[in-house]
N, CA and C of each residue as an Amber inpcrd file, in Angstrom:
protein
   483
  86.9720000 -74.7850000-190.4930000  88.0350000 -74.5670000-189.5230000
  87.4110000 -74.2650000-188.1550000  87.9260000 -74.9860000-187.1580000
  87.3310000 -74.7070000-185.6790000  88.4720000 -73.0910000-185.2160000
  87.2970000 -72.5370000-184.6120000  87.7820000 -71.3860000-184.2870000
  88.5100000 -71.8560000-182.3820000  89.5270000 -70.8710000-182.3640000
  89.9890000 -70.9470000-181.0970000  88.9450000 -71.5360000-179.7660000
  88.0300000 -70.5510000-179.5520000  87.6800000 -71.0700000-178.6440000
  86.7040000 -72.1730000-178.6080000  86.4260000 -72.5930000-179.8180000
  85.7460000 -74.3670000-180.2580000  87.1140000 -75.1160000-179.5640000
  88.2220000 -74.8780000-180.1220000  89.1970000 -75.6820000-180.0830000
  89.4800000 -75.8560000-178.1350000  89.5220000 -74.6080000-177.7640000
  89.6350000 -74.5850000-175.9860000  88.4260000 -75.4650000-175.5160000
  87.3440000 -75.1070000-176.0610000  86.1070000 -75.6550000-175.5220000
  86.0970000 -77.1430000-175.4380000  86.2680000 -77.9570000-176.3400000
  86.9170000 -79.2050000-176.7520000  87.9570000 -79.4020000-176.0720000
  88.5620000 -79.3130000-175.5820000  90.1670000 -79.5830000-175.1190000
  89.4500000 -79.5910000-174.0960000  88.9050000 -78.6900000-173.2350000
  88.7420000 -78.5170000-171.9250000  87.2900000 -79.9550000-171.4830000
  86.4490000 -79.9160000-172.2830000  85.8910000 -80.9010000-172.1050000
  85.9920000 -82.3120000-172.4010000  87.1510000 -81.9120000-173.0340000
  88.0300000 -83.6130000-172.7970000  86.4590000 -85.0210000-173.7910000
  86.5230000 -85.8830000-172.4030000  85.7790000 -87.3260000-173.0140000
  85.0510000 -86.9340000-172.9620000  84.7810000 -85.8290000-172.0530000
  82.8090000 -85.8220000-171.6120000  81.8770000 -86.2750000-172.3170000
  80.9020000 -86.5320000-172.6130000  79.6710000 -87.1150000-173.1410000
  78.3940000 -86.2810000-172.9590000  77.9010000 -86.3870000-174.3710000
  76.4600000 -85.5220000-174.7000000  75.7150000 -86.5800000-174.6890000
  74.6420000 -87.3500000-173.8970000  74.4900000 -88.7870000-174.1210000
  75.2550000 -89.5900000-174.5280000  75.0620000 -90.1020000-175.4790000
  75.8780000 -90.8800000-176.5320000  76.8740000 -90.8320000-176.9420000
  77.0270000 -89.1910000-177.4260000  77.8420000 -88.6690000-178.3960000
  78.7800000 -87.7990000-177.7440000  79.9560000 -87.6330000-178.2950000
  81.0410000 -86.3910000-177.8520000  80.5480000 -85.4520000-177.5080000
  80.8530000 -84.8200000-176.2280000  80.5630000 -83.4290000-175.8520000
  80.3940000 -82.5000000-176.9410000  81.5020000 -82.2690000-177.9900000
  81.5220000 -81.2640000-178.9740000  80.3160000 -81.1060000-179.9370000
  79.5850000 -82.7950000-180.0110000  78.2510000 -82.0890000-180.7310000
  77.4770000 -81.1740000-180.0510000  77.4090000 -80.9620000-178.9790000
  76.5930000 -80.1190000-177.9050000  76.9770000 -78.7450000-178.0060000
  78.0750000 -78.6210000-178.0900000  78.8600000 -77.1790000-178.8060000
  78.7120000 -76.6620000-179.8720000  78.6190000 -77.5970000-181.0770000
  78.7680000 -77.5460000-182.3710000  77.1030000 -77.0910000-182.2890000
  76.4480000 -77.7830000-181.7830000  74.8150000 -77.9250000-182.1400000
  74.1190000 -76.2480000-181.2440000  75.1510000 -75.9190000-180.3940000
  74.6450000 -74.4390000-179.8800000  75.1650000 -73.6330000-180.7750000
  76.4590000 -73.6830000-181.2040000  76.4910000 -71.9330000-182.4630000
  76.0120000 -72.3580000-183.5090000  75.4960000 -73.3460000-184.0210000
  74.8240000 -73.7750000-185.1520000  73.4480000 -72.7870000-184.8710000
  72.9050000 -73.3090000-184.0160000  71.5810000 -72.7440000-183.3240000
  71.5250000 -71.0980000-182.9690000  72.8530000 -70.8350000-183.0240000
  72.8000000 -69.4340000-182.8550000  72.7780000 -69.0080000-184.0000000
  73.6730000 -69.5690000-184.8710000  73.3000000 -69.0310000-186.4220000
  72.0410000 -68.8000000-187.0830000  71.3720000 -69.7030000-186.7540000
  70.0040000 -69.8030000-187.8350000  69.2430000 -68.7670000-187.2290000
  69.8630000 -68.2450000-185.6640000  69.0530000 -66.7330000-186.1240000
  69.8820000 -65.5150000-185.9260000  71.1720000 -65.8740000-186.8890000
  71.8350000 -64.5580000-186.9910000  72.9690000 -64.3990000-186.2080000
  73.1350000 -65.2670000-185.2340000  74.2830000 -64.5360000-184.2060000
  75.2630000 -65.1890000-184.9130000  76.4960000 -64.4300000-184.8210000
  77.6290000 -64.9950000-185.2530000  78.6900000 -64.1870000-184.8940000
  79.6640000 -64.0650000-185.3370000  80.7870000 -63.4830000-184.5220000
  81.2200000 -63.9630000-183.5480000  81.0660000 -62.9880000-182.2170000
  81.2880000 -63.1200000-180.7970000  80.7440000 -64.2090000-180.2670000
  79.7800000 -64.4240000-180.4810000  78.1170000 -65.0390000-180.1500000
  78.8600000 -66.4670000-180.7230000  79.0570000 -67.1520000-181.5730000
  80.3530000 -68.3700000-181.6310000  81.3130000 -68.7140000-180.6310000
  81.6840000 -67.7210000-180.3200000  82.7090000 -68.1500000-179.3560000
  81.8310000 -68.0600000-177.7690000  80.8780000 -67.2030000-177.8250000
  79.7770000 -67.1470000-176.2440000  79.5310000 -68.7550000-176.2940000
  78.7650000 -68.9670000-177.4500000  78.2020000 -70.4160000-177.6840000
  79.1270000 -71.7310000-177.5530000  80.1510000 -71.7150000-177.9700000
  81.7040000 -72.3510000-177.7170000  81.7430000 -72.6870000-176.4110000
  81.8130000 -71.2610000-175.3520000  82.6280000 -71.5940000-174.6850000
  81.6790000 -72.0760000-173.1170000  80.0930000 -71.8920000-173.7660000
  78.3820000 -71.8240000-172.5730000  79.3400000 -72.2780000-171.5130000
  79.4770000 -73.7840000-171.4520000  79.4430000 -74.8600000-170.5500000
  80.8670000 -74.9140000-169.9240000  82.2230000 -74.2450000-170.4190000
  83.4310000 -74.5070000-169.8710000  83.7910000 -74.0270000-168.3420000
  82.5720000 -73.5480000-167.7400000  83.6240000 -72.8890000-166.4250000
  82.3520000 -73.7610000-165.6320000  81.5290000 -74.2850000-165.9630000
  80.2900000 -75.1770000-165.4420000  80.9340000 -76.0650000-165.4530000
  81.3360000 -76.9530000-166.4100000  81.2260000 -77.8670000-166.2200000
  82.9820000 -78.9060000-166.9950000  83.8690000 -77.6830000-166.5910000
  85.1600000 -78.4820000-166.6200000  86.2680000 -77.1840000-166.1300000
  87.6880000 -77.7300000-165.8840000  88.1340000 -76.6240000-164.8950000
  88.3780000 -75.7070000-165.5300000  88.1010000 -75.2220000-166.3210000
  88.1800000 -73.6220000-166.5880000  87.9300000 -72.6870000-165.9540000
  88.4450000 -71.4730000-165.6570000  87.8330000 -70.7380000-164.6770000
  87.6970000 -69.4700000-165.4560000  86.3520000 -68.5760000-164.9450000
  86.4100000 -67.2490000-165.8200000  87.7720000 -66.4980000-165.8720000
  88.2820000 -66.0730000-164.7900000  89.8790000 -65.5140000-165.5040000
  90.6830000 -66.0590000-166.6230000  90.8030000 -67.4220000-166.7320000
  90.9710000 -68.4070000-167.8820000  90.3870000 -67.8860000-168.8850000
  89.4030000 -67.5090000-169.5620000  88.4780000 -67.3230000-170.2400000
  88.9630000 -65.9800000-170.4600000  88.6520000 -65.1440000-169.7760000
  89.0580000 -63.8950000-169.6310000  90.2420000 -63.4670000-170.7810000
  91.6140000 -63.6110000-170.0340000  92.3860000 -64.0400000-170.1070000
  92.7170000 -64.4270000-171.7820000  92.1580000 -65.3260000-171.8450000
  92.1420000 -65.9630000-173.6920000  91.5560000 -65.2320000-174.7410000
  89.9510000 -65.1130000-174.1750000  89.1370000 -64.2900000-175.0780000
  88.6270000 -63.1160000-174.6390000  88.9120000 -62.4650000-173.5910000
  88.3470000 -61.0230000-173.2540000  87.1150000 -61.1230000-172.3650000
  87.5190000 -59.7860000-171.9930000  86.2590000 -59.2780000-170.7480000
  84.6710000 -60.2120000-171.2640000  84.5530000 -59.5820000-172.4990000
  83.1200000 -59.9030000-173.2760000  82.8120000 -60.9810000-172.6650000
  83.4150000 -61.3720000-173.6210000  82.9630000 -63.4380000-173.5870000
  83.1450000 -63.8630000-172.2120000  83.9000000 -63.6200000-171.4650000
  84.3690000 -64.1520000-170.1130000  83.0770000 -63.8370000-169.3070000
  82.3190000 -62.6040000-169.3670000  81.5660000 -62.2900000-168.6790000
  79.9200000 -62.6490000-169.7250000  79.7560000 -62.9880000-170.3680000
  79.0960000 -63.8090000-170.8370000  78.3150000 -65.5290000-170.8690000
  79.8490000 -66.0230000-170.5160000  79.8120000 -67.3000000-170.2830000
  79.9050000 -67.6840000-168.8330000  79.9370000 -66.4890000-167.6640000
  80.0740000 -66.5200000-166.3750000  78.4680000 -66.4560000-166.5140000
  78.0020000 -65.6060000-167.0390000  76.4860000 -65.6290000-166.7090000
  75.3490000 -66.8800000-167.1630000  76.1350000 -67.7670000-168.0030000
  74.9630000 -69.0190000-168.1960000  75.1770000 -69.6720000-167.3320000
  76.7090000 -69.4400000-166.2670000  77.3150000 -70.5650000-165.7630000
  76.3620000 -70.3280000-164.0770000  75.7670000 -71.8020000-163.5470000
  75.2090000 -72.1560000-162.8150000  76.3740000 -72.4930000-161.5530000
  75.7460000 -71.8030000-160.1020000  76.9330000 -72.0580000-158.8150000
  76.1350000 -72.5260000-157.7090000  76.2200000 -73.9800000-157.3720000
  75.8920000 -74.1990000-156.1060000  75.5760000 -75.5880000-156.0060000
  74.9760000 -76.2830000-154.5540000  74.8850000 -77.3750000-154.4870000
  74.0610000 -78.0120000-155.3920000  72.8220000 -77.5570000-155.6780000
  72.0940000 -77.8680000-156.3850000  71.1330000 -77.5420000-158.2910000
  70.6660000 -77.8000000-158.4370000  69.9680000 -77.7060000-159.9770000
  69.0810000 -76.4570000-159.6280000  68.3310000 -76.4180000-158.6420000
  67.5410000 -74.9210000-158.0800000  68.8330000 -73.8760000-157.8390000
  69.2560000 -74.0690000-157.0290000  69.9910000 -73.1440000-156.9060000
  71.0630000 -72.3690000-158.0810000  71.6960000 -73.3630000-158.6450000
  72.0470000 -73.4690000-160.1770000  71.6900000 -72.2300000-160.9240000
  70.1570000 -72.7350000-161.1870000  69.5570000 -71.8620000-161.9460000
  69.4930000 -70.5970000-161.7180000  68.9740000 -70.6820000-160.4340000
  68.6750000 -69.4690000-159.4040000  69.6120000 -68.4390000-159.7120000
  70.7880000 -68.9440000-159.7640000  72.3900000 -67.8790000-159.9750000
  72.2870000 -67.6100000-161.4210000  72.1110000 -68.0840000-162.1540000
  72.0130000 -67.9690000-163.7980000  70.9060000 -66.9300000-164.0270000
  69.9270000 -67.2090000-163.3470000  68.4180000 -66.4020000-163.4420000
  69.2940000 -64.4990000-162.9140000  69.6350000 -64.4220000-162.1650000
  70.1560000 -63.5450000-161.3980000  71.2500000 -62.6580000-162.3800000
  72.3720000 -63.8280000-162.7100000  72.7740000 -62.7910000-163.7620000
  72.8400000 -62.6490000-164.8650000  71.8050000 -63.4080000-165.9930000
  70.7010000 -63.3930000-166.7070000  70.3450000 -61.5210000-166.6420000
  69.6790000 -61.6240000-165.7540000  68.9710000 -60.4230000-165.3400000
  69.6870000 -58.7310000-165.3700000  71.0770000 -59.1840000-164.6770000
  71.9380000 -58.0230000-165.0710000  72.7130000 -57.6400000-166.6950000
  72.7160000 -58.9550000-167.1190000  73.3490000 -59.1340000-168.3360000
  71.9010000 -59.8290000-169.3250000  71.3340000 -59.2010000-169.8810000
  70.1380000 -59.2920000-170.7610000  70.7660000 -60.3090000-172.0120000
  71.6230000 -59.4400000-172.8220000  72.0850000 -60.5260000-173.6850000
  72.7800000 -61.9410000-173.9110000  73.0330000 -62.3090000-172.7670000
  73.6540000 -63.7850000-172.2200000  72.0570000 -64.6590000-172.5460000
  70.9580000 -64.2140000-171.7850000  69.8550000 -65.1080000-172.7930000
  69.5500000 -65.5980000-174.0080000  70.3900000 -64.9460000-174.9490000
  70.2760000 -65.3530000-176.1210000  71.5490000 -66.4380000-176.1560000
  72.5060000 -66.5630000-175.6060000  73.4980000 -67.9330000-175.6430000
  72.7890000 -69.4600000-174.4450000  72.0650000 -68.9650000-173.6050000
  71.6050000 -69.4720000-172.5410000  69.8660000 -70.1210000-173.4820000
  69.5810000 -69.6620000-173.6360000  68.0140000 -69.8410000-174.9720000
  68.4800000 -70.7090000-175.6430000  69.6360000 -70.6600000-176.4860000
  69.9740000 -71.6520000-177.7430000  70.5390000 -72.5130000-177.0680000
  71.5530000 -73.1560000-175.8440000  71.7990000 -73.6590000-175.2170000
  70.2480000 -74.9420000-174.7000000  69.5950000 -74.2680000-174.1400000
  68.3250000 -74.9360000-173.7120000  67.5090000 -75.2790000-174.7530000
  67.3950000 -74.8330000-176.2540000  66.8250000 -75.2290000-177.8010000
  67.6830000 -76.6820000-178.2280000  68.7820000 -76.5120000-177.9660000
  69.2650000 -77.6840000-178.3170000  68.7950000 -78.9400000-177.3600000
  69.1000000 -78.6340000-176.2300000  68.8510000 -79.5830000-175.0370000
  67.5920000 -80.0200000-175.1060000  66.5980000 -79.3370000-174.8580000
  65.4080000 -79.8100000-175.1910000  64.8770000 -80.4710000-177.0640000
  65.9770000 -80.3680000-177.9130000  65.8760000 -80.5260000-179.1540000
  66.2210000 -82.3120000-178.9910000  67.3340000 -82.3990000-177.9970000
  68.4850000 -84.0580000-178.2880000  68.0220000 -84.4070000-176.9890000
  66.8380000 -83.7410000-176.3270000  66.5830000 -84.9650000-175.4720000
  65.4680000 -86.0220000-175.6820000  65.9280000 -86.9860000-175.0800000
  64.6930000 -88.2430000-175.1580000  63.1880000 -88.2960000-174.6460000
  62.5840000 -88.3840000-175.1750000  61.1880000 -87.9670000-174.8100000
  60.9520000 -89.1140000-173.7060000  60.1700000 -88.4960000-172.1470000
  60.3380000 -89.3820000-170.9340000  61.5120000 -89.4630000-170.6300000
  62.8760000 -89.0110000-170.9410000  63.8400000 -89.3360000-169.8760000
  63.8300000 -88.2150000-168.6250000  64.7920000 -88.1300000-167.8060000
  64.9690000 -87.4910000-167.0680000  65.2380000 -86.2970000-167.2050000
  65.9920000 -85.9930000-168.3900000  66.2770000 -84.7360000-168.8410000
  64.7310000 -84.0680000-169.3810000  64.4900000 -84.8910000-170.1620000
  62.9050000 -83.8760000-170.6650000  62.0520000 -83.8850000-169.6710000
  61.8030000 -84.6310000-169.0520000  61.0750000 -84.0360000-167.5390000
  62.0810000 -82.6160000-166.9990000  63.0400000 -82.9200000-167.1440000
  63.6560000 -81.4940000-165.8340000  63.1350000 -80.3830000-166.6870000
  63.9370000 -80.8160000-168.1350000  63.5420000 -79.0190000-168.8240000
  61.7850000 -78.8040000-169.0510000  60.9460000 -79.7350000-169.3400000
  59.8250000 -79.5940000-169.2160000  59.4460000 -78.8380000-168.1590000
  59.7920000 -79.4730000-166.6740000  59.4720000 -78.7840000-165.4940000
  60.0190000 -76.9560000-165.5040000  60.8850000 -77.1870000-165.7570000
  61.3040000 -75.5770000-165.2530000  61.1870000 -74.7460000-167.0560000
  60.1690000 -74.9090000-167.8020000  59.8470000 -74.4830000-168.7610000
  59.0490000 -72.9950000-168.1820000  58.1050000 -72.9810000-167.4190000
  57.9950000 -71.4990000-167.0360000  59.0350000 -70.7090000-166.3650000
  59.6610000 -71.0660000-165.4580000  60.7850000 -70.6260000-165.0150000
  61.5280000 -69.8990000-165.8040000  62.2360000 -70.8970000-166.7210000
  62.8210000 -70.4880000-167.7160000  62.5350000 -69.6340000-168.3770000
  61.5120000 -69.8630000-169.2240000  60.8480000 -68.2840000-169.6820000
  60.7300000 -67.4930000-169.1920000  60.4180000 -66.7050000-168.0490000
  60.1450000 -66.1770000-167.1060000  61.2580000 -65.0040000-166.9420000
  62.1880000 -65.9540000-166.5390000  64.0060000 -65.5250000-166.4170000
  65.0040000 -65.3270000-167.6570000  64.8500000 -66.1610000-168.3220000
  66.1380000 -66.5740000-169.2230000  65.2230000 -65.6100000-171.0950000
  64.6860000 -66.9310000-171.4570000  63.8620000 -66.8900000-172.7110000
  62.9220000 -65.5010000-173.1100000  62.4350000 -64.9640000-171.9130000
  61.6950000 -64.0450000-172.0640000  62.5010000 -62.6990000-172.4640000
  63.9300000 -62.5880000-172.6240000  64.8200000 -61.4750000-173.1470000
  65.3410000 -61.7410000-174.1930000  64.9750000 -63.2910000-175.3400000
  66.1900000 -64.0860000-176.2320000  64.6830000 -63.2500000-177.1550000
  64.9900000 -62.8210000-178.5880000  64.1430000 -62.7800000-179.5600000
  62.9460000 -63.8290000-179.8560000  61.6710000 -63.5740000-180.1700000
  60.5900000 -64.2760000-180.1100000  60.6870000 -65.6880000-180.9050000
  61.6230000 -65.4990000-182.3440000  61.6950000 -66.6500000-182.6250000
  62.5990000 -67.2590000-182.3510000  63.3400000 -67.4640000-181.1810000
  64.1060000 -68.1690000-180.3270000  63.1840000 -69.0710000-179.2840000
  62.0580000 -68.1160000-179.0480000  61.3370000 -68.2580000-177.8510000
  60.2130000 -69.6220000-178.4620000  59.5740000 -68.8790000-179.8640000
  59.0880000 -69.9420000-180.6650000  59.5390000 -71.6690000-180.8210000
  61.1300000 -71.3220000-181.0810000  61.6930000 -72.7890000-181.5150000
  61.7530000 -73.6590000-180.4310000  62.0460000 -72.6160000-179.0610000
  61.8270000 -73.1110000-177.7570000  60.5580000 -74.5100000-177.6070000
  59.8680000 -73.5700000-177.5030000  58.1140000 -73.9430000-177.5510000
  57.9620000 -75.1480000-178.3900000  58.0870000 -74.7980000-179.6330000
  58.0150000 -76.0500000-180.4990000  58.7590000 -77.5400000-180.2370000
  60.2260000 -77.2940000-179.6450000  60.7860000 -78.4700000-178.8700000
  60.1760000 -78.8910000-177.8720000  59.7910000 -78.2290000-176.6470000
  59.0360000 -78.4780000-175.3460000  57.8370000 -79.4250000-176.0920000
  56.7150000 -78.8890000-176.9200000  55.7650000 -79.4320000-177.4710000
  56.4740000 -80.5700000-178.2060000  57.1180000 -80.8490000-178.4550000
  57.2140000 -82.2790000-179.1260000  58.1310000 -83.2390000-178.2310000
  58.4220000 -82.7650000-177.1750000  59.2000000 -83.6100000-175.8040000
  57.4170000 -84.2290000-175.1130000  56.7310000 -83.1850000-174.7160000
  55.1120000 -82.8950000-174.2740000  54.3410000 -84.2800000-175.0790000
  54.2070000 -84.0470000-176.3340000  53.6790000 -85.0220000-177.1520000
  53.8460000 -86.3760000-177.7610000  55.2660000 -86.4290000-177.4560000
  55.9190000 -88.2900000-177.9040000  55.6600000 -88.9850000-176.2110000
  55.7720000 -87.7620000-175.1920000  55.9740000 -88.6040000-173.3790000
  54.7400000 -89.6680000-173.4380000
């Protein structure tokens, strides 16, 4: 059974596209990823809902609103604001920083991504590139074997290029 905010998350991202495939594997494939190390509960619906105020009109009061302060302010913090992919981050890195545990939805988020991307495309170059960064900011507060599975994807994006 899809829980509520799978079901919002989906709705709200409509056709979008994960490459190939329906947005929702990209969803499905982050609380999956949160599971295998334990998160569940809340952390389902954090994972659900990463990408909805990024990247379709949802807005955190929306969120709010549906599922509570928690999550609302959770999923505000993976969510990236500005013209650009630096800057993006930059805002994520920032409140990352105030909110420690949003790295662990933001970590499994970037495990997957770097998991379904194509070795040499554009995408595994970007996350390749901002692989210290990332750690640095984000990864370096998610549990070690988060940080591990990390690593192990990067290295096999690194090794097929």
């Amino acid at each position: 059974m899809t829980s509520p905010a799978m079901q919002f998350a989906i709705e709200k991202h409509g056709d979008q596209m994960y490459g190939d495939v329906p947005y929702r594997n990209h969803l499905y494939a982050v609380v999956q990823c949160l599971r295998d190390f334990g998160f569940v509960g809340k952390y389902a619906d954090f994972g659900a809902l990463h990408d909805t105020i990024e990247d379709t009109s949802a807005t955190r009061e929306e969120i709010e609103h549906l599922f509570g302060h928690e999550v609302s302010m959770m999923v505000w913090a993976c969510t990236g604001v500005g013209r650009n992919r630096e800057i993006r981050n930059a805002t994520i890195y920032a409140k990352i920083s105030m909110l420690p545990k949003a790295a662990i939805i933001k970590t499994a988020d970037r495990i997957c991504n770097a998991e379904n991307a194509k070795p040499g495309s554009k995408h595994a170059k970007m996350y390749l590139g901002e692989r210290e960064e990332f750690f640095a900011h984000v990864a370096f507060y998610a549990p070690r074997a988060m940080q591990d599975r990390l690593e192990r994807a990067y290295a096999a994006l690194e090794e097929a290029a």
